[in-house]
Coordinates of C-alpha atoms in Angstrom, one line a residue:
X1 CA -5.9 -18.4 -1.0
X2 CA -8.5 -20.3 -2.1
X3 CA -11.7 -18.6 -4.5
X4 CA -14.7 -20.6 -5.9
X5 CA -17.5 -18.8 -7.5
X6 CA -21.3 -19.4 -6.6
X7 CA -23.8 -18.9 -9.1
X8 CA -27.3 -19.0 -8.3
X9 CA -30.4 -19.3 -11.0
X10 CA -34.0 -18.1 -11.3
X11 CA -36.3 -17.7 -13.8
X12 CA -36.1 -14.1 -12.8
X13 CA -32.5 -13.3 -11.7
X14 CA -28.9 -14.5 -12.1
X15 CA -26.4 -13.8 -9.3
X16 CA -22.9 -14.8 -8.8
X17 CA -20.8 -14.9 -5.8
X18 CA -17.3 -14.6 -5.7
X19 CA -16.1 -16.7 -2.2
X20 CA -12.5 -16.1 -1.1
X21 CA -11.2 -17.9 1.9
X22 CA -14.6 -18.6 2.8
X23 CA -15.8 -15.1 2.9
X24 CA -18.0 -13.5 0.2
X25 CA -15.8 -11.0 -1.7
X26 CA -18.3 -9.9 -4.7
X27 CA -21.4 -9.8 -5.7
X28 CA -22.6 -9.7 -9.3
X29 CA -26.6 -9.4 -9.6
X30 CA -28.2 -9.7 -12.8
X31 CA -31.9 -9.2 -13.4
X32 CA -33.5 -10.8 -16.8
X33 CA -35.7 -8.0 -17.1
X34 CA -33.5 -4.9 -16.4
X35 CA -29.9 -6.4 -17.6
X36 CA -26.3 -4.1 -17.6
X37 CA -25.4 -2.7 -21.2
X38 CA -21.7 -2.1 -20.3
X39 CA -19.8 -3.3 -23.2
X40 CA -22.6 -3.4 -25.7
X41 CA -21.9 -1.5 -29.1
X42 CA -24.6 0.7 -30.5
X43 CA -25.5 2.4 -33.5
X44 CA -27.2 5.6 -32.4
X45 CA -28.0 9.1 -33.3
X46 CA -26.6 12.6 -31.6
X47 CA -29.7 14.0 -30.4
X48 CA -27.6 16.7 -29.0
X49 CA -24.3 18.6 -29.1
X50 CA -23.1 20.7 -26.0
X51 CA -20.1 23.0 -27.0
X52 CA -20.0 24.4 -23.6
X53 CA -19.8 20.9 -22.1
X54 CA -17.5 19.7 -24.7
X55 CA -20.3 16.4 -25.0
X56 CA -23.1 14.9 -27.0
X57 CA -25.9 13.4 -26.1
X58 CA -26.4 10.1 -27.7
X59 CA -29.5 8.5 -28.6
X60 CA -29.3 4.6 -28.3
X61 CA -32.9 3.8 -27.6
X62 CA -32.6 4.2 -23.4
X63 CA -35.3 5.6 -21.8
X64 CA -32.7 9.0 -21.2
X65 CA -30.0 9.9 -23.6
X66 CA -26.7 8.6 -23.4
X67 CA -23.3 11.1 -22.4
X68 CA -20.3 11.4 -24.9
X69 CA -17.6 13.8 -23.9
X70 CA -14.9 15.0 -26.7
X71 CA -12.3 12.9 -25.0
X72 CA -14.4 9.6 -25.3
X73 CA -14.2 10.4 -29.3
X74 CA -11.7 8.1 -30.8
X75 CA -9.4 9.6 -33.3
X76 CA -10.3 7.0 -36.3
X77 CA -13.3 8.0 -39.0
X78 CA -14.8 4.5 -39.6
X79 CA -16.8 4.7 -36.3
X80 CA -18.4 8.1 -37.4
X81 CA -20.1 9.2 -40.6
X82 CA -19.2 11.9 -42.7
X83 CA -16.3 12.8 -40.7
X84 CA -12.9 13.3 -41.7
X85 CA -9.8 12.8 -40.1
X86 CA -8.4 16.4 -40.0
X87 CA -11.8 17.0 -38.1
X88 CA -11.1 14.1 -35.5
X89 CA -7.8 15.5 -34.3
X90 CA -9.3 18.8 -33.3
X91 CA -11.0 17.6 -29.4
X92 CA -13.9 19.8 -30.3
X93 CA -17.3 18.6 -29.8
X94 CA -18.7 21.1 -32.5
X95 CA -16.0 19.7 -35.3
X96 CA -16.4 16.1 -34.1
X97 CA -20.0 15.6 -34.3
X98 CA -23.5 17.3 -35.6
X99 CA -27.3 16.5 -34.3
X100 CA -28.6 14.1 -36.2
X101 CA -25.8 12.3 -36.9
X102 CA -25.0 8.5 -37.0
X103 CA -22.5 7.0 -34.8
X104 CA -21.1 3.5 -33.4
X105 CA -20.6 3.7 -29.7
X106 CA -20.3 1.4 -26.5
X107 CA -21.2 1.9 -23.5
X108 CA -18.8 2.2 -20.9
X109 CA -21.2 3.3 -17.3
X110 CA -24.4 1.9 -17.1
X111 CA -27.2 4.4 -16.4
X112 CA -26.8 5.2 -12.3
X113 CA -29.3 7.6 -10.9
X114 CA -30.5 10.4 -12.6
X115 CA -27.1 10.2 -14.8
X116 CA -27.8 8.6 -18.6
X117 CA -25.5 5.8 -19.8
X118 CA -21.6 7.2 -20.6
X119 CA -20.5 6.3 -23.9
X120 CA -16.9 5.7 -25.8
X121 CA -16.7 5.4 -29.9
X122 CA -13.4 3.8 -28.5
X123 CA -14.4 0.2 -29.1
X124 CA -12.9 -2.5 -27.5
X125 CA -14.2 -6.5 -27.5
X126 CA -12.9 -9.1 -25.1
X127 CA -12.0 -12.3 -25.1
X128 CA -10.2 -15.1 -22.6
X129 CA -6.2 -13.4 -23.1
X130 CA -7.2 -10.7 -25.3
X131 CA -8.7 -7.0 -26.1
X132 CA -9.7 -6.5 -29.7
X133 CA -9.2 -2.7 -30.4
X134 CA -10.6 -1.7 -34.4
X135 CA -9.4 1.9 -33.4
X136 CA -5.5 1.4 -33.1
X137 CA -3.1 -1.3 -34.6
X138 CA -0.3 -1.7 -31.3
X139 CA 0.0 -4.3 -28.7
X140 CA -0.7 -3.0 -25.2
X141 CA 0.2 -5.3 -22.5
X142 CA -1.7 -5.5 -18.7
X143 CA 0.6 -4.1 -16.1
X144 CA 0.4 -7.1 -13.8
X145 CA 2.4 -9.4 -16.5
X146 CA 6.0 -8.2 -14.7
X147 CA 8.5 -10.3 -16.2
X148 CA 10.1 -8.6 -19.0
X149 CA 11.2 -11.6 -20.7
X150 CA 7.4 -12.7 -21.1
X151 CA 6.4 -9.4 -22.3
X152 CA 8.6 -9.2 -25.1
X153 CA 7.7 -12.9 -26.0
X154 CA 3.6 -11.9 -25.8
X155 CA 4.9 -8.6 -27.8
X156 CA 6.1 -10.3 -30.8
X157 CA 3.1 -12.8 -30.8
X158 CA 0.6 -10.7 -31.0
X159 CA 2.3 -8.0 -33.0
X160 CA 1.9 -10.3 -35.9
X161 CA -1.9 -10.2 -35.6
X162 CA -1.9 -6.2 -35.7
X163 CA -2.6 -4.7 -38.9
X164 CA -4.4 -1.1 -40.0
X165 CA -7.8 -2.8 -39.1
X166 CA -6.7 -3.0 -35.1
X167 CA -4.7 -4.3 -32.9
X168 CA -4.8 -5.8 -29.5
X169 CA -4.9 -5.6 -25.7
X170 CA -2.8 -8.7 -23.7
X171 CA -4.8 -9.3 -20.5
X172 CA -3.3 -10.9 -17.2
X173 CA -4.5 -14.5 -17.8
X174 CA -2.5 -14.5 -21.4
X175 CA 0.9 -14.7 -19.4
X176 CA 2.4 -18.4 -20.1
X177 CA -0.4 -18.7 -23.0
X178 CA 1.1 -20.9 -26.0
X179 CA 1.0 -18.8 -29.9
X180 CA -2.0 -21.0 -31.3
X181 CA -4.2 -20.1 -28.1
X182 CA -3.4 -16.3 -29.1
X183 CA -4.0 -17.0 -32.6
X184 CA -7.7 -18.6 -31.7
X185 CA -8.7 -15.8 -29.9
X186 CA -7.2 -12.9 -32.3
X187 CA -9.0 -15.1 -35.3
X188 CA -12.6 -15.1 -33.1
X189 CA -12.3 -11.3 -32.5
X190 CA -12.1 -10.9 -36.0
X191 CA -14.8 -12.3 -36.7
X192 CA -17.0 -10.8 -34.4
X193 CA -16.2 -7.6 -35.6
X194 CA -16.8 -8.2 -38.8
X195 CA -20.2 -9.3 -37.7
X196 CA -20.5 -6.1 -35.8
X197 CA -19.6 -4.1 -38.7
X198 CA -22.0 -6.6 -41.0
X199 CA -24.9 -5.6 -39.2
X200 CA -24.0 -1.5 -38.8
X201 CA -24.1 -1.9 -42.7
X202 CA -27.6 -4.3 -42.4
X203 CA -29.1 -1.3 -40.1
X204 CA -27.9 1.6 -41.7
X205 CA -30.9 1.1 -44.5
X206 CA -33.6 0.6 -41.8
X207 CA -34.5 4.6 -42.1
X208 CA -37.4 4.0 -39.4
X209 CA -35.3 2.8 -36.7
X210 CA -33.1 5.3 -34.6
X211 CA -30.9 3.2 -32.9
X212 CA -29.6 -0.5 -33.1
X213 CA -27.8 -2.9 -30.7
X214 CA -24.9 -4.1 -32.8
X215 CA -23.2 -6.4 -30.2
X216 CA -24.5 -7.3 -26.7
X217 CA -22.1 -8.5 -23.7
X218 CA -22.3 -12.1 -22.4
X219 CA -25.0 -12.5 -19.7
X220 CA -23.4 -12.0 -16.5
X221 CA -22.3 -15.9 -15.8
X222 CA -20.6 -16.2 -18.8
X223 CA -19.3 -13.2 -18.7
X224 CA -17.7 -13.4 -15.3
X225 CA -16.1 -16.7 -16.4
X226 CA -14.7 -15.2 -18.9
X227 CA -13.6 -12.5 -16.9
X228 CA -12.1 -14.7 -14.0
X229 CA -10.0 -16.7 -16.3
X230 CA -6.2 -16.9 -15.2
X231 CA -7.5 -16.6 -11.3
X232 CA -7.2 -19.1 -9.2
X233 CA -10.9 -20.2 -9.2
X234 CA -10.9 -23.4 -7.6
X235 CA -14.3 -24.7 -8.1
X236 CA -17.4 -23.2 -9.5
X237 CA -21.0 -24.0 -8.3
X238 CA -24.5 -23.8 -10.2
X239 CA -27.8 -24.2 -8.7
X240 CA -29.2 -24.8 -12.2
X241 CA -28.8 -27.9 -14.2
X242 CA -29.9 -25.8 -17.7
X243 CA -27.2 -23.3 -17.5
X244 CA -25.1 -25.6 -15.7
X245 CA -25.2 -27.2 -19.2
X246 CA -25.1 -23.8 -20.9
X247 CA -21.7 -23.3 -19.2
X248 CA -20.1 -26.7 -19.9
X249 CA -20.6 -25.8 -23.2
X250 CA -19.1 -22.4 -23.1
X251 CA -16.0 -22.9 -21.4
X252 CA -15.6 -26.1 -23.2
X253 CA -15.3 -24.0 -26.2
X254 CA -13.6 -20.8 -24.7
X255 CA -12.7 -21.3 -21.8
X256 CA -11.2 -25.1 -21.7
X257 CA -9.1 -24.9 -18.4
X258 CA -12.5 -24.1 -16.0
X259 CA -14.3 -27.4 -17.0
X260 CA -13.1 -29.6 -14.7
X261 CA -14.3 -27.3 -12.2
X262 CA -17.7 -26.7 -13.2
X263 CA -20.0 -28.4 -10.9
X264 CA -23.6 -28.9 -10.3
X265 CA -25.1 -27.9 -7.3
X266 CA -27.5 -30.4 -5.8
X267 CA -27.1 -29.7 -2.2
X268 CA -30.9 -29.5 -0.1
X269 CA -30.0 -25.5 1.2
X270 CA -29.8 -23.2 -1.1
X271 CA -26.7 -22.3 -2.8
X272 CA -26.4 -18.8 -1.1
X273 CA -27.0 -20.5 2.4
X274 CA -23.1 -21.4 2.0
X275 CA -20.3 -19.6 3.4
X276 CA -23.5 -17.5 4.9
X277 CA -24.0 -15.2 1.5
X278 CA -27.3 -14.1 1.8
X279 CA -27.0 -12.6 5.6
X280 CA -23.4 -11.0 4.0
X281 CA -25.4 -9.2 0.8
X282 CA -27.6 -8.2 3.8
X283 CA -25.2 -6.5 5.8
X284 CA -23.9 -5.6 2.9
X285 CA -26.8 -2.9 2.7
X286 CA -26.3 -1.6 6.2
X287 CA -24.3 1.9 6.9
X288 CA -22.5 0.3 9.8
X289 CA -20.1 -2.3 9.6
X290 CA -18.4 -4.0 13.0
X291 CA -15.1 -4.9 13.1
X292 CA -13.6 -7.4 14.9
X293 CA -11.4 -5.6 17.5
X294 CA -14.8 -3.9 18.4
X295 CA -14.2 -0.7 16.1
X296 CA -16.3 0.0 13.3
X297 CA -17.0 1.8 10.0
X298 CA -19.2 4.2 9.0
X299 CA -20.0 4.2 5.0
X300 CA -22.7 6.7 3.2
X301 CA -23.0 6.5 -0.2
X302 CA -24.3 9.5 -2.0
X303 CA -24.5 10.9 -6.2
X304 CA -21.2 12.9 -5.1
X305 CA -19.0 10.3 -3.7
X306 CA -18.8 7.8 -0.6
X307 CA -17.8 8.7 2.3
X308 CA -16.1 6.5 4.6
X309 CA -15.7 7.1 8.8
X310 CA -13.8 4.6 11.0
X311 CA -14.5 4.8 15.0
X312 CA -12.6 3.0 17.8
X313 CA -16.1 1.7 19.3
X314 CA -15.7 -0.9 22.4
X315 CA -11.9 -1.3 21.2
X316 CA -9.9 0.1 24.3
X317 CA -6.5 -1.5 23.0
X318 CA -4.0 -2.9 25.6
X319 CA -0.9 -0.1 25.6
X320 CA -1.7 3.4 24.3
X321 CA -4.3 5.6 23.2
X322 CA -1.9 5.9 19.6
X323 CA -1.6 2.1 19.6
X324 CA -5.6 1.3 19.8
X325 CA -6.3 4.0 16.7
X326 CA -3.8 2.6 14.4
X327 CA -4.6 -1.2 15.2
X328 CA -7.9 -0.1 14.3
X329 CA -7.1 2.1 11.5
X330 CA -5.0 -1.1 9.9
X331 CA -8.2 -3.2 10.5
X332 CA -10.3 -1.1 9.1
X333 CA -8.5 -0.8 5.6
X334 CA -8.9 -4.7 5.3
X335 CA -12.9 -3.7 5.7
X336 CA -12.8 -1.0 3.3
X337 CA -11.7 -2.8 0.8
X338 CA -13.6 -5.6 0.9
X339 CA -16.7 -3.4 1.4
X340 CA -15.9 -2.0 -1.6
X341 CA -16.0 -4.9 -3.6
X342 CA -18.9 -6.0 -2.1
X343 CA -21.1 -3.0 -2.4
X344 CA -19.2 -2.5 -6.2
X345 CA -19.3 1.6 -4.6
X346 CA -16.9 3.8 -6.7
X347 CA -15.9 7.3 -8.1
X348 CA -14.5 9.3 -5.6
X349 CA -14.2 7.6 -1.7
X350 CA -13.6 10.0 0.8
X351 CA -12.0 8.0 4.3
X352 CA -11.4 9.6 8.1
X353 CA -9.6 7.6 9.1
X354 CA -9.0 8.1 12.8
X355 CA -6.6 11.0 13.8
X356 CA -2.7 9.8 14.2
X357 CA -0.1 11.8 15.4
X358 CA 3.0 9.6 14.2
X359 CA 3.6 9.9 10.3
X360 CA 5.0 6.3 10.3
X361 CA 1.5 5.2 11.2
X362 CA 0.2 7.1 8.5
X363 CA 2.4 6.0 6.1
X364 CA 1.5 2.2 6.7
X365 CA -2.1 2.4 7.2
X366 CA -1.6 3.9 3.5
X367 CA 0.6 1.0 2.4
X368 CA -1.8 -1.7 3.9
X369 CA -4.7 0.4 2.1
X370 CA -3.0 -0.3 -1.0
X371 CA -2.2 -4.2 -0.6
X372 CA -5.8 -4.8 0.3
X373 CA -6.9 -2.8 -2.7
X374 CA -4.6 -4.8 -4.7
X375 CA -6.7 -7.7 -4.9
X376 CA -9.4 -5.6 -6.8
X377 CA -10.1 -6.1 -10.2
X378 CA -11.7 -2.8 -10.7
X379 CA -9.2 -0.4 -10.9
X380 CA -8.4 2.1 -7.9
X381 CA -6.2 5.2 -6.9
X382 CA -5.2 6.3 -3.5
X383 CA -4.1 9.6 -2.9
X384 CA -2.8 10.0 0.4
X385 CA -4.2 12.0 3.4
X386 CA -4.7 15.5 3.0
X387 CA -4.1 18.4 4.9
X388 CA -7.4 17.9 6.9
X389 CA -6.2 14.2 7.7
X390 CA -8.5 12.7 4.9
X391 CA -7.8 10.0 2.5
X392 CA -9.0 10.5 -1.3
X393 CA -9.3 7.5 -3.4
X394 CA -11.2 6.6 -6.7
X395 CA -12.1 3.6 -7.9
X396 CA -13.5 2.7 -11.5
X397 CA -17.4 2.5 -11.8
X398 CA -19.1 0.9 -14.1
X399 CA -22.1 -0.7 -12.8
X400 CA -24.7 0.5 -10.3
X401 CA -24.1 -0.1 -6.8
X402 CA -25.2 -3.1 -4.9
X403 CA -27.6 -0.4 -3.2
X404 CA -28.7 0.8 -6.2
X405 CA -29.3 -2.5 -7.9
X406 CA -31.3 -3.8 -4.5
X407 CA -33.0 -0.7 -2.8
X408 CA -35.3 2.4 -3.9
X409 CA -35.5 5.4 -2.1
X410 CA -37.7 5.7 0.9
X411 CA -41.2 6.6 0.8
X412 CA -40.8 8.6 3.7
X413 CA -37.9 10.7 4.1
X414 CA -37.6 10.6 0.3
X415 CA -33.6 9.7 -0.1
X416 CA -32.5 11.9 2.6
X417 CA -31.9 9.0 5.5
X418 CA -34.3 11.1 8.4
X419 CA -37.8 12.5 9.2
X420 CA -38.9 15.0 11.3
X421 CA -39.4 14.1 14.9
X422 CA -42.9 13.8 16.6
X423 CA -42.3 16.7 18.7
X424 CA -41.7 18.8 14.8
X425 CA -44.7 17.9 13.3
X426 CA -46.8 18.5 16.3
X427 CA -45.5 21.9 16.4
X428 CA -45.8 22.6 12.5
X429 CA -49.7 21.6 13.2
X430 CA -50.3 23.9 15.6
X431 CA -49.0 26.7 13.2
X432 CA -51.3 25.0 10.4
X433 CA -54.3 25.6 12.5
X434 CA -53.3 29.1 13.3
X435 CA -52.9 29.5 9.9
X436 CA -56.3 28.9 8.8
X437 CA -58.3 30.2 11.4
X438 CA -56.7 33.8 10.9
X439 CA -57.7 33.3 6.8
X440 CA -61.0 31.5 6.9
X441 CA -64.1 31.5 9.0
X442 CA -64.8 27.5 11.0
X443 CA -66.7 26.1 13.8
X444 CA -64.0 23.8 14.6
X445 CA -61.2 21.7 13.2
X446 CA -59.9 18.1 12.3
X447 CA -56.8 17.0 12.6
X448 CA -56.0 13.9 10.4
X449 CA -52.4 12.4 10.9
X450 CA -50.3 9.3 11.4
X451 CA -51.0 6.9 14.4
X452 CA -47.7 8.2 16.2
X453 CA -48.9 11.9 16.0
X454 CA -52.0 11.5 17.3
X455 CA -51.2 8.9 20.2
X456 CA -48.9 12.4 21.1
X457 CA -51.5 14.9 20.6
X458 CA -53.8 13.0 22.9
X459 CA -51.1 12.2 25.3
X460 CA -47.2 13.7 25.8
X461 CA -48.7 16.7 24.0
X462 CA -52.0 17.0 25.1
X463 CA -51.2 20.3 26.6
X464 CA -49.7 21.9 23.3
X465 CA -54.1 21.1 22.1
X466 CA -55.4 22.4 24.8
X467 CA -53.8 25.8 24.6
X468 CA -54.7 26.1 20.9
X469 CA -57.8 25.3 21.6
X470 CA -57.8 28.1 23.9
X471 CA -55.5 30.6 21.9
X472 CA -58.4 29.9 18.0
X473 CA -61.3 29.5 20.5
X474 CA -62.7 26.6 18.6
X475 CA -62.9 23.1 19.4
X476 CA -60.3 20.6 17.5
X477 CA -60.6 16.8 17.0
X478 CA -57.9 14.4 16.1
X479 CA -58.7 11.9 13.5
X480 CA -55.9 8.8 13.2
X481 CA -55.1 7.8 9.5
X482 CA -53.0 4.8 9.8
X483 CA -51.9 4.6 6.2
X484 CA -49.9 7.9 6.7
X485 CA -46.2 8.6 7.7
X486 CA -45.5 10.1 10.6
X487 CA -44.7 13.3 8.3
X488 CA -48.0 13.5 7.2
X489 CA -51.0 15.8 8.0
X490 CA -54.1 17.0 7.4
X491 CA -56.1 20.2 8.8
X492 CA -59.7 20.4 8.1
X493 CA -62.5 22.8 8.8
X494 CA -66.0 21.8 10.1

């Protein structure tokens, strides 16, 4: 498989593309005015405690207040003032915090929607191989290192760094990492914690200010670098020579093995032209999705869940009926999963996958499910079909959506995806004119309405005017408004 990452620059927006055998595979969007706080460390103040919710609401200087449940409450004191430890074993959000109350936190869920950011006092910083954790002092080890041997060897490395101040998290690209690469990251987690903790202390005496960003995360370039090391990234692109530069110099100092395949983009399309990126993010925003065989997928995203519905389409298949819906059902899991990706959707994902009668087919449209999902960083778990022949899954969210991050809701059907036919409105006039001629005295009546409305009322439904002209026994003039949606009307007396 080959990978290379795209990243494009403007004075306005960053964006990086993840390209994976030629196809775009993710999308990471970052906008200079309106940038993603996962991973930043705050020092805020409980502006609320919800016993009956078991949560807090956290003040870190957002436009809404942030969400901390009990079980996002770490069981240390040096996060939380005036606390002690007896307190912190109890899960209750009455004996673990009080309004008004200082508290370190870092956010783990942006703000998406209407929802406020969600919030952990479980600190964690990363590096290249490792996960600084000031809450704990143990070695926890990713679950894609499988050789045992190299576990116990990363084990007794890193154990040496642990001490009652924290311990560490080995990630995936530490495997095969030599001790004094493990000892330069442990030593530069160190010390930005102690500058974390340095400025909590700095803060703490500004009595005016209510909350204060004690660490940031990288902006998204560096930080999906970082993130993509010990993948096999075979070249990475930039459209700009100033972070280009910016770059070099990062992964010169952290990230020494991705130099060599920094490159600068000088190429007369635009960066996203490649590998067709920009017409991807584009369908990328679009419900449907065609696949290949002729089938395709159905996917509506809403606060609840996602919802994901497959259909055979123009694909007839070439034995049996049983044989066209599981070829199709396999395809489609390869879609999902990459749509997934793409669209960065998670929570819970609800998939119909079409109805099969042999369990053997269900059992590898499952198993494919979970190769393709393999590939995913974020992580995901699939739960099988239920009894209604449904699959449940959920993957980890973090960040808004790629629809959230690029659309608003509709002006006209206000979020809901439809608006009321032509025929409806036409029909809801008429009872508005009713209406007001039974409670008010006119001569006659305007109607004021969309374009398409009135091009009905004077035409298709020309007879539906002329009988309420008959049945109010006043004349009624229609008025075209062009700046209204269809939707959109107004009755007015003469």
């Amino acid at each position: 498989m080959t990978a290379e990452l795209l990243i494009n620059v403007t004075p306005s927006e960053s964006r990086v593309a993840l390209i994976e055998n030629g196809i775009l595979q993710e999308i990471h969007i970052e906008r200079h005015t309106k940038k993603g706080i996962v991973g930043n460390i705050y020092k805020g103040k409980v502006s609320r405690v919800l016993p009956g919710m078991q949560a807090a609401f956290v003040d870190i200087g957002l436009d809404k207040a942030a969400f901390l449940h009990a079980s996002d409450i770490a069981i240390h004191s040096e996060l939380i003032d005036e606390v002690s430890p007896s307190q912190l074993e109890i899960k209750d959000i009455g004996a673990l915090v009080r309004e008004g109350q200082s508290i370190i936190v870092q956010v783990v869920k942006d703000p998406i929607g209407t929802k406020g950011a969600r919030l952990t006092t479980d600190i964690t910083l990363p590096s290249r191989y490792l996960v600084f954790m000031p809450s704990v002092s143990y070695v926890g080890i990713s679950q894609k290192i499988e050789d045992e041997q190299e576990r116990t060897r990363l084990r007794t490395l890193v154990q040496s760094f642990c001490d009652d101040n924290g311990g560490f998290i080995l990630r995936t690209a530490a495997e095969g990492v030599s001790e004094n690469e493990l000892a330069q990251d442990a030593a530069f987690l160190r010390r930005l914690w102690q500058k974390v903790q340095g400025r909590q202390k700095s803060d703490g005496r500004k009595k005016s200010i209510k909350a204060n960003v004690l660490y940031e995360d990288l902006p998204v370039a560096r930080r999906v670098l970082r993130d993509f090391v010990g993948t096999e990234i075979e070249r990475i692109r930039i459209d700009s020579n100033l972070t280009y530069k910016e770059l070099h110099s990062f992964t010169k100092e952290y990230v020494p093995e991705l130099v060599g395949k920094l490159e600068y983009y000088k190429g007369d399309l635009p960066i996203f032209e490649l590998y067709d990126v920009e017409n991807e993010l584009q369908r990328g925003l679009e419900r449907r999705v065609n696949l290949k065989s002729g089938g395709y997928i159905i996917i509506d995203q809403t606060e609840a869940m996602t919802t994901i519905d497959i259909n055979t389409g123009a694909f007839v298949g070439h034995r049996n009926l049983e044989e066209t819906i599981f070829n199709t059902n396999i395809e489609a899991t390869l879609a999902i999963a990459r749509q997934l990706r793409l669209r960065n959707l998670g929570g819970m994902i609800l998939i119909d996958f079409i109805d099969m009668t042999e369990p053997d087919h269900q059992k590898r449209v499952i198993n494919s499910l979970e190769q393709a999902m393999a590939k995913d960083r974020a992580k995901s778990s699939i739960y099988g079909f239920t009894k209604l022949g449904l699959v449940e899954m959920t993957r980890k969210r973090t960040r808004e959506s790629l629809e959230h991050q690029l659309c608003g809701e509709c002006p006209a059907c206000k979020g809901s995806g439809s608006i009321k036919t032509v025929e409806t409105i036409c029909f809801e006039i008429t009872r508005e004119v009713v209406r007001v001629n039974k409670a008010y005295r006119a001569d006659m009546f305007v109607i004021y309405a969309s374009p398409t409305i009135t091009d009905a009322l004077l035409g298709e439904e020309s007879h539906l005017l002329a009988e309420l002209e008959a049945f109010v026994e006043k004349q009624i003039k229609v008025q075209t408004e062009p700046l209204y949606h269809q939707d959109k009307f107004d009755v007015v007396m003469m």
